[in-house]
Short mmCIF file of C-alpha atoms in Angstrom, two decimals:
data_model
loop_
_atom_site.label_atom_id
_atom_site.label_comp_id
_atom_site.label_asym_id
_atom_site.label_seq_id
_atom_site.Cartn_x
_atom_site.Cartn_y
_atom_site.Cartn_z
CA UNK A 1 88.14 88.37 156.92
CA UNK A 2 90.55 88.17 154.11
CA UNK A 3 91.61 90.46 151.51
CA UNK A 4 93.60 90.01 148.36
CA UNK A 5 94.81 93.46 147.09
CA UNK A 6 96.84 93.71 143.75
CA UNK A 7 98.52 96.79 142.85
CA UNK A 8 101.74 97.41 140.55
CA UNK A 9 102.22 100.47 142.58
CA UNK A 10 104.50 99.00 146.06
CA UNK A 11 103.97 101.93 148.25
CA UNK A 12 101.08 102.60 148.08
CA UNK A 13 100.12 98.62 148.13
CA UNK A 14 102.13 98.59 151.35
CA UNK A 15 100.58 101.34 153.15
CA UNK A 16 97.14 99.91 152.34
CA UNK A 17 97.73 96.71 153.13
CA UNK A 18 99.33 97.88 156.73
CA UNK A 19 95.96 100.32 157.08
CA UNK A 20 94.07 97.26 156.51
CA UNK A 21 95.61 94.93 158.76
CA UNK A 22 96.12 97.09 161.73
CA UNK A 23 92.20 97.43 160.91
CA UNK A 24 92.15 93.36 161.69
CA UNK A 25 92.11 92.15 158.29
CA UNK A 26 94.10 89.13 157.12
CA UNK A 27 95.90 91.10 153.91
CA UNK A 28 97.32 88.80 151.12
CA UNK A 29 99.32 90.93 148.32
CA UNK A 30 99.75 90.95 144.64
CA UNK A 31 101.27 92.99 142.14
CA UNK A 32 99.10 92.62 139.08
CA UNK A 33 96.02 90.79 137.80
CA UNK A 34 97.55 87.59 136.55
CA UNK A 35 99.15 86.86 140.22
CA UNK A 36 95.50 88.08 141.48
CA UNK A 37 93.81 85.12 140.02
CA UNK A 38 96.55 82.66 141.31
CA UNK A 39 96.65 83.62 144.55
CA UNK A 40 92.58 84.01 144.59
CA UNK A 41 92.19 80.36 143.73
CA UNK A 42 95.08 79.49 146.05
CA UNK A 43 93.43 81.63 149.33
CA UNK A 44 89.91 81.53 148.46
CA UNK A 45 89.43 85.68 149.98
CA UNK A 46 86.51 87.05 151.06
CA UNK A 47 86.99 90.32 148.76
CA UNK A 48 89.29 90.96 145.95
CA UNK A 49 90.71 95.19 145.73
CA UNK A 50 92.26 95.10 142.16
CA UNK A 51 93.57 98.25 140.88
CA UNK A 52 93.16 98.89 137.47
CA UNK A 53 96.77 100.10 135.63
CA UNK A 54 99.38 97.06 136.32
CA UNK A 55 101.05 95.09 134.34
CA UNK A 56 100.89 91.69 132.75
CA UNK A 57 97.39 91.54 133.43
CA UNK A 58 95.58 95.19 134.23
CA UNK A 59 92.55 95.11 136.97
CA UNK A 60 89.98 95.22 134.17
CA UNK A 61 91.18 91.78 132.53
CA UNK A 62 91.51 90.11 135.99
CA UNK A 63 87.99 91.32 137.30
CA UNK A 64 86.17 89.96 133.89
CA UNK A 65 88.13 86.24 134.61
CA UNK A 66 87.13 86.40 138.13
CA UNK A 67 83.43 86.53 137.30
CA UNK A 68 83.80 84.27 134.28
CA UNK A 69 85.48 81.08 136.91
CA UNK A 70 82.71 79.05 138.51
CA UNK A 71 85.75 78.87 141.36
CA UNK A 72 86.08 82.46 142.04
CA UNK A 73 82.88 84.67 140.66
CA UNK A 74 81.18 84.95 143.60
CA UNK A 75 83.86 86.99 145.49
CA UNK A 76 83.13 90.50 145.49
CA UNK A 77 85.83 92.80 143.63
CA UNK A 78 86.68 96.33 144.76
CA UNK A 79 88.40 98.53 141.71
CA UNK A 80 90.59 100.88 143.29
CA UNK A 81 92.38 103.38 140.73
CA UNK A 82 93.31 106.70 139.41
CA UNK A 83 91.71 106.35 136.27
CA UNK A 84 88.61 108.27 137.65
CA UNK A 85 85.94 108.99 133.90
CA UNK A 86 82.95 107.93 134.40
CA UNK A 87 83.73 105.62 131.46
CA UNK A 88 86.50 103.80 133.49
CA UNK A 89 83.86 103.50 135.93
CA UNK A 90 81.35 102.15 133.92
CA UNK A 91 83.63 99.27 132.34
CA UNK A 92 84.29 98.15 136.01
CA UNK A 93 80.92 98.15 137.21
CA UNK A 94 79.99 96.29 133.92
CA UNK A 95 82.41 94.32 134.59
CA UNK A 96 80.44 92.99 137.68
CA UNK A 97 82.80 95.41 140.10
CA UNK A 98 81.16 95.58 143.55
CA UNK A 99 82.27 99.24 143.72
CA UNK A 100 84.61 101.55 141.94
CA UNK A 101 87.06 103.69 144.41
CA UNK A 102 89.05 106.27 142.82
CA UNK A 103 92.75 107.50 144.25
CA UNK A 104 93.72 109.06 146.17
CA UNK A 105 90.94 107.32 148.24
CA UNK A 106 90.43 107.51 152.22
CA UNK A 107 91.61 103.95 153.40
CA UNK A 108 88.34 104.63 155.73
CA UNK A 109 86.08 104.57 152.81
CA UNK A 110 88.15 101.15 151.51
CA UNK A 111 87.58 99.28 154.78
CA UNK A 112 83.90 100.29 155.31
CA UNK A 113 83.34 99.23 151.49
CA UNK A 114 85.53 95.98 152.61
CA UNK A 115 83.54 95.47 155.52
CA UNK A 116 80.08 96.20 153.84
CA UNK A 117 80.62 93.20 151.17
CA UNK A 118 82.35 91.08 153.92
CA UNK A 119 79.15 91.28 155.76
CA UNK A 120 76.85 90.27 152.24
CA UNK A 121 79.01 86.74 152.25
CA UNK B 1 92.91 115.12 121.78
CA UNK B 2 95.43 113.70 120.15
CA UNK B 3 97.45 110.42 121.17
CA UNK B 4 100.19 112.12 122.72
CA UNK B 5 98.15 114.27 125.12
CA UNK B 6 96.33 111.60 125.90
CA UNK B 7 99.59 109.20 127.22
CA UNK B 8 100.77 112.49 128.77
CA UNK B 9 97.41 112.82 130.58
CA UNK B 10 96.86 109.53 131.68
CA UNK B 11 100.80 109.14 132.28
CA UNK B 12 100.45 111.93 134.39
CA UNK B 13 97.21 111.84 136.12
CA UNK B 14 97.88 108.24 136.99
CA UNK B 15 101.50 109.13 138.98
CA UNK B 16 99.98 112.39 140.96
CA UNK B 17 96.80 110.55 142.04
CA UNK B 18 98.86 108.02 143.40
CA UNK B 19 101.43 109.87 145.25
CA UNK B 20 98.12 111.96 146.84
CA UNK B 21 96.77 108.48 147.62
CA UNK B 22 99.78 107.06 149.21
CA UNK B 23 100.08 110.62 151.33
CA UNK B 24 96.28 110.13 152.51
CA UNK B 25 96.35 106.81 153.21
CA UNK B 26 99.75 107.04 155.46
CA UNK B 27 98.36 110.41 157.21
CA UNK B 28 95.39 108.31 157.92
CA UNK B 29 97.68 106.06 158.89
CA UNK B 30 99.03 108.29 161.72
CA UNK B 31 95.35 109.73 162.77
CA UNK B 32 94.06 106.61 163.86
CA UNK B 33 97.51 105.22 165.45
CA UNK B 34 98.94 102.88 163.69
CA UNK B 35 102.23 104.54 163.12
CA UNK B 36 103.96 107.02 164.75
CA UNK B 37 105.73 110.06 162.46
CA UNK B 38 109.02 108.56 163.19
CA UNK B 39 108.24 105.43 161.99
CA UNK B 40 109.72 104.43 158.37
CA UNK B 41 106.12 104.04 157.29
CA UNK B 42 105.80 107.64 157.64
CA UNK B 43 108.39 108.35 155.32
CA UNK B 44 106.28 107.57 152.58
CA UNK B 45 104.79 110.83 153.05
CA UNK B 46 108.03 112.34 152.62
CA UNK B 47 109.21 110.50 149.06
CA UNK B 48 105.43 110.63 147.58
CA UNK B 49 105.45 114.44 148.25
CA UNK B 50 108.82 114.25 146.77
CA UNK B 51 107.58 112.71 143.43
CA UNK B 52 104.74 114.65 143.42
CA UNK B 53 106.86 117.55 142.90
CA UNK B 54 109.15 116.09 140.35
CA UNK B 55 106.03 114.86 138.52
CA UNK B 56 104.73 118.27 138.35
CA UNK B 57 108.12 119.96 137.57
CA UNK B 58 108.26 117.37 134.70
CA UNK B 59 104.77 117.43 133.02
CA UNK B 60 105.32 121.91 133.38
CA UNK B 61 108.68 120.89 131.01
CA UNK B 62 106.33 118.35 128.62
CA UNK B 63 103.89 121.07 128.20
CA UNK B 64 105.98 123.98 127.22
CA UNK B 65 107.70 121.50 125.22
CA UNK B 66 104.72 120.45 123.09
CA UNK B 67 103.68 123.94 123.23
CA UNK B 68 106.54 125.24 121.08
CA UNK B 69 108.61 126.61 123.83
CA UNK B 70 112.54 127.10 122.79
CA UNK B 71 114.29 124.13 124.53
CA UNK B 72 118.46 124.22 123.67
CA UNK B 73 121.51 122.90 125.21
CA UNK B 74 122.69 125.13 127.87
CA UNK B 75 126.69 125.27 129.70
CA UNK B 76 125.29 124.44 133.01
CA UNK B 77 127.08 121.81 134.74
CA UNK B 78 125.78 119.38 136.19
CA UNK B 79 127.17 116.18 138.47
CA UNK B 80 125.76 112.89 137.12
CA UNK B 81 126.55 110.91 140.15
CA UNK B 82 125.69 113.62 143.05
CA UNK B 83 122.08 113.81 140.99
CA UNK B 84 121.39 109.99 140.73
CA UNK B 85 123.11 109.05 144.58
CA UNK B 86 120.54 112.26 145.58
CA UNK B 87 117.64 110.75 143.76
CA UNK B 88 118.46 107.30 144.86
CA UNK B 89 118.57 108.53 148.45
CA UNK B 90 114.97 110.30 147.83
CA UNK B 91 113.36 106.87 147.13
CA UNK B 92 115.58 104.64 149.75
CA UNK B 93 111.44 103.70 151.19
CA UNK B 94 110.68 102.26 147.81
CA UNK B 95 114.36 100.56 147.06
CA UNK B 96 113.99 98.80 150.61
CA UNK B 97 110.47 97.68 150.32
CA UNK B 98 111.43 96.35 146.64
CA UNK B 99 113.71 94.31 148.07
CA UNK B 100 115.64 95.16 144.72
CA UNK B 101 119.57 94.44 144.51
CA UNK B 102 121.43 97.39 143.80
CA UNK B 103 124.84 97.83 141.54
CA UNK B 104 126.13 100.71 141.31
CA UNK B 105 129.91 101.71 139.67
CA UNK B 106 130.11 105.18 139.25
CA UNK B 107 132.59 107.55 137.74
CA UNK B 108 132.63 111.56 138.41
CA UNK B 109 130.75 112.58 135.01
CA UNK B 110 130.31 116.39 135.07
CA UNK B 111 128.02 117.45 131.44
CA UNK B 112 126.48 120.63 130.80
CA UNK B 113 123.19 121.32 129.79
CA UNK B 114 119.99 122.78 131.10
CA UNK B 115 120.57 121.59 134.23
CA UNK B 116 116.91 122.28 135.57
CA UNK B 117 115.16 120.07 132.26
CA UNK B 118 118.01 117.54 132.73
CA UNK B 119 117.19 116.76 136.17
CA UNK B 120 113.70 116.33 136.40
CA UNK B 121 113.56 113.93 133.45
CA UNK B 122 116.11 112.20 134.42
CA UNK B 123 115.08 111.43 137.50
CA UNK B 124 111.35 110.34 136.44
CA UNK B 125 113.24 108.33 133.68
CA UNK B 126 115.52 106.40 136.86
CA UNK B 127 112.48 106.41 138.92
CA UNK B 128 109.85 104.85 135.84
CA UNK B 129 112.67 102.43 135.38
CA UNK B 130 113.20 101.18 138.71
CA UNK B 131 109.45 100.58 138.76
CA UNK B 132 109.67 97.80 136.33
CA UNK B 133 112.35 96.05 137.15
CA UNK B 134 112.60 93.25 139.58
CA UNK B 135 115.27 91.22 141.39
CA UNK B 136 118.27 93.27 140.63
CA UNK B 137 119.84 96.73 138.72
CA UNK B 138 122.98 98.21 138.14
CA UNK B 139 123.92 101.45 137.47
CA UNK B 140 126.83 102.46 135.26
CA UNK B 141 127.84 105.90 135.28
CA UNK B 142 130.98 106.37 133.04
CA UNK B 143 131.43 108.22 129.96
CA UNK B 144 127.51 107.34 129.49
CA UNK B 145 124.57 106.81 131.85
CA UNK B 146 123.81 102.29 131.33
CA UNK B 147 120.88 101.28 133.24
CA UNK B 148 120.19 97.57 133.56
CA UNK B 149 117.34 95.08 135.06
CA UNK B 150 118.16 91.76 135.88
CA UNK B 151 114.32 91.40 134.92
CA UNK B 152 111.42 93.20 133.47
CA UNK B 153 107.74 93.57 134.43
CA UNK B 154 105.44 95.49 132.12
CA UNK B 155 107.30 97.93 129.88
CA UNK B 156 108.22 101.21 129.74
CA UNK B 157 105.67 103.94 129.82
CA UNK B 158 105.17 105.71 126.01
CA UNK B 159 105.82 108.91 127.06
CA UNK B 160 109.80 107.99 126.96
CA UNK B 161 109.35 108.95 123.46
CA UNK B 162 109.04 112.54 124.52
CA UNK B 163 111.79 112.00 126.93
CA UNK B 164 113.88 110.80 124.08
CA UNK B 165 113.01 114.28 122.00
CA UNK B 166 113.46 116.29 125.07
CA UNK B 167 116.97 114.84 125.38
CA UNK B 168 117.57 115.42 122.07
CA UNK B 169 117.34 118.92 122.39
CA UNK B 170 119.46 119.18 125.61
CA UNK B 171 122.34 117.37 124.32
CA UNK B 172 121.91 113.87 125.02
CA UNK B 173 120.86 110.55 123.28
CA UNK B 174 118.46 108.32 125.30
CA UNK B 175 118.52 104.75 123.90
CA UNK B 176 116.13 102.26 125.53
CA UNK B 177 114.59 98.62 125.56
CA UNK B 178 112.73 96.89 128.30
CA UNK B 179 116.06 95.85 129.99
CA UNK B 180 118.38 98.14 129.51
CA UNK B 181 118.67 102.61 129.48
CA UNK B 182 121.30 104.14 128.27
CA UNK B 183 122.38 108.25 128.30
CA UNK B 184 125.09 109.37 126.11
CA UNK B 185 125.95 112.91 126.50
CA UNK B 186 127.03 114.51 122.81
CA UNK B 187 129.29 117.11 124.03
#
């Protein structure tokens, strides 16, 4: 299965992205929303983890083109961030966010939440 | 709440939750195997529990600040370049991963100030600056602190303001744009 993840933050991004492919997961990295929706077109993944604070383009403002482009709405999007209101969480999931995880998060949790939607396809 | 406890809240909140997140996620890391504690991927551990520290050292200063507390210039010394080679040294996991190209031409600056207020912002200011920049940076320490990106993504957090006022009060001027930091001490 493939995974685009796009997060400003590098280490953390890093460490994910090595949880996730040690996990077996083909892992294709971004560092904010804008290069999210390249690289989404480009790879066609299977799920899209978009945190929310980046720059350029914040997770929020990718997540609402992804579901508005015929190309790439039908890929589930995890929202992965520290902004953890229920508000915050409410714009994602209206948004059309498969699921909301807030940081710090178990990587467990992310790849059983990956896995779950991967399965749905 | 007011606009500037808000930036200081979400400034805040957003750092610590991700240094705990990048802890968790490497510990897990380790649990289930795939790295060993020696690895360099552990290290993470090591330099978020770093920052984690220094964020929380920081936002104790920011709140004493806004809460009235008497901040002045003090005669401690402090030794620019021994803090930011330290500092550098702290993050070396981060530098390496960012692939960023580092310039450094430093002369022995010793200032004095409160050397405990100095240090922690100034380190979250090197640290929130190296964040944004990509490609390359150099790092001029002579007379005055320069700071300088090849490149730019995103801009500076707001709370640099406070920085700015903190710095003030210490004895120093903190001038900045999306490219470029500089410290001038006013002895």
């Amino acid at each position: 299965m493939r995974v685009l993840i796009a997060d400003d933050e590098l280490r953390l991004r890093k460490v994910v992205a090595l949880h996730l492919k040690k996990s077996g997961l083909d892992v294709i990295e971004v560092s904010n929303g804008r290069q999210a929706i390249e690289k989404a077109k480009e790879c066609k993944p299977d799920v899209i983890v978009l945190d929310v604070m980046m720059p350029e383009m914040n997770g929020l403002e990718a997540l609402s083109h992804i579901k508005s482009d015929n190309m790439l709405k039908n890929i589930p999007v995890i929202m992965l961030s520290a902004k953890a209101t229920g508000e915050d969480i409410e714009k994602g999931m209206a948004l059309g966010a498969a699921c909301y995880l807030t940081k710090p998060f178990s990587p467990k949790q992310l790849l059983d939440e990956i896995n779950k939607l991967g399965v749905k396809l | 709440m007011d606009k500037t406890t808000k930036d200081l809240y979400s400034f805040f909140s957003h750092n610590i939750r991700t240094f705990n997140a990048e802890i968790v996620t490497t510990i897990e890391c380790l649990k289930v195997g795939f790295i060993d504690k020696d690895s360099e991927e552990f290290d993470t551990v090591y330099e978020a529990s770093y920052l984690l520290d220094l964020y929380d050292s920081c936002l104790s200063i920011i709140l004493d600040y806004l809460d009235g507390a008497k901040i002045e210039k003090k005669s401690e010394e402090v030794d620019i370049v021994r803090i930011t080679e330290e500092f550098l040294e702290s993050i070396k996991g981060y530098l390496t991963a960012s692939g960023l190209n580092i310039v450094k031409n430093f002369n022995d600056e010793i200032w004095y100030t409160d050397s405990y207020i100095f240090k922690n912002i100034y380190k979250i200011v090197l640290y929130e600056f190296i964040k944004t920049a990509s490609k390359g940076i150099s790092f001029n320490i002579a007379g005055a602190i320069e700071i300088e990106a090849d490149e730019i993504i995103g801009a500076l957090p707001d709370i640099f303001k406070t920085f700015q006022e903190i710095f003030d009060k210490i004895g120093f001027k903190l001038k900045f744009d999306n490219k470029k930091i500089v410290l001038e001490y006013l002895s």
